[in-house]
Coordinates of C-alpha atoms in Angstrom, one line a residue:
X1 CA -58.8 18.4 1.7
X2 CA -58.6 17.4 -2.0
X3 CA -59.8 14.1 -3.1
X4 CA -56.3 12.2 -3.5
X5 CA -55.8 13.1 0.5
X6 CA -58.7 11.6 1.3
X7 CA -57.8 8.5 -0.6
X8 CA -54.8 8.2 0.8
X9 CA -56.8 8.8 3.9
X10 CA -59.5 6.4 3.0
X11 CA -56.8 3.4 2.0
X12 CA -55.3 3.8 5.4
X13 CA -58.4 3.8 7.3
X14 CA -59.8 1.2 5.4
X15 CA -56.5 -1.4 6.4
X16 CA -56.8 -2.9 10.2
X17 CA -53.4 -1.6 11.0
X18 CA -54.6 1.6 9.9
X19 CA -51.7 2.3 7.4
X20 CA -51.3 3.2 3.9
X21 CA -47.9 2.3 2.0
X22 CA -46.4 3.7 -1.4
X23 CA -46.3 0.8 -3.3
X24 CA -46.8 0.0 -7.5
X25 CA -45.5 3.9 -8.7
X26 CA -42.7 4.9 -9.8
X27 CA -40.7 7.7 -10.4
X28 CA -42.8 11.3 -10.7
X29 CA -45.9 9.7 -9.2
X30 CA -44.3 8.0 -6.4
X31 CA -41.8 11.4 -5.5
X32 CA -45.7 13.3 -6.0
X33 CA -47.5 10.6 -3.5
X34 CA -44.6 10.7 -0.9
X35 CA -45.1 14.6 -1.4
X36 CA -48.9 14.6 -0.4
X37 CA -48.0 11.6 3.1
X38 CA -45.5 14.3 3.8
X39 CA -48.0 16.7 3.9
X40 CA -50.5 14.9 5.7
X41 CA -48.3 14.4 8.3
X42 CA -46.8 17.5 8.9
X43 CA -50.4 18.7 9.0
X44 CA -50.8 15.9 12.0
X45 CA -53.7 13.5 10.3
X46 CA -50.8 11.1 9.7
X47 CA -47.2 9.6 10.5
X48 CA -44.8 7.5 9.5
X49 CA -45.3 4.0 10.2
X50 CA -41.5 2.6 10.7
X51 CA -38.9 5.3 10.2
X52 CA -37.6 5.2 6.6
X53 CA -39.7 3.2 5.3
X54 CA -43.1 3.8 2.5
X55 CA -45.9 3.1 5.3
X56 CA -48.0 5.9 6.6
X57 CA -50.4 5.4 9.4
X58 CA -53.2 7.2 10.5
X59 CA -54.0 9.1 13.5
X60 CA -57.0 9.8 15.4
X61 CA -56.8 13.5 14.2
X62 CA -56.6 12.0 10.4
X63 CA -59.6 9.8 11.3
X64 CA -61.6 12.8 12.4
X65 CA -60.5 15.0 9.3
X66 CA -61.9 11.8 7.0
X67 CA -65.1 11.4 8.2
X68 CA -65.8 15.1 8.6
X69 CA -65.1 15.7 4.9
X70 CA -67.2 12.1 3.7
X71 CA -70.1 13.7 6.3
X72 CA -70.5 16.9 4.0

């Protein structure tokens, strides 16, 4: 897991509804960081948190991944 997944990770873990939004990029970062959610959730550690919408939410997999990699 490279470090920006676990900060996207970490940001959504870290928020009581347990979701992490794309917000305050634009352009190439914001197409790169929708990029890397989209990979996290087709890798199952997250999903998206209303349908067509910037919010990513964390799962219990996603959880486990994140404090795996912070325990090594």
């Amino acid at each position: 897991m490279s470090p920006a997944h676990r900060k996207f990770l970490s940001e959504a873990a870290s928020n009581y509804l347990g979701v992490a939004k794309l917000f305050n990029t634009c352009g190439y970062a914001r197409r790169s960081r929708r990029a890397m959610a989209q990979r996290l959730c087709e890798e199952g550690l997250m999903r998206r948190y209303v349908h067509g919408s910037d919010e990513f939410e964390i799962t219990d997999k996603g959880r486990a991944a994140l404090s795996d990699s912070e325990g090594r």
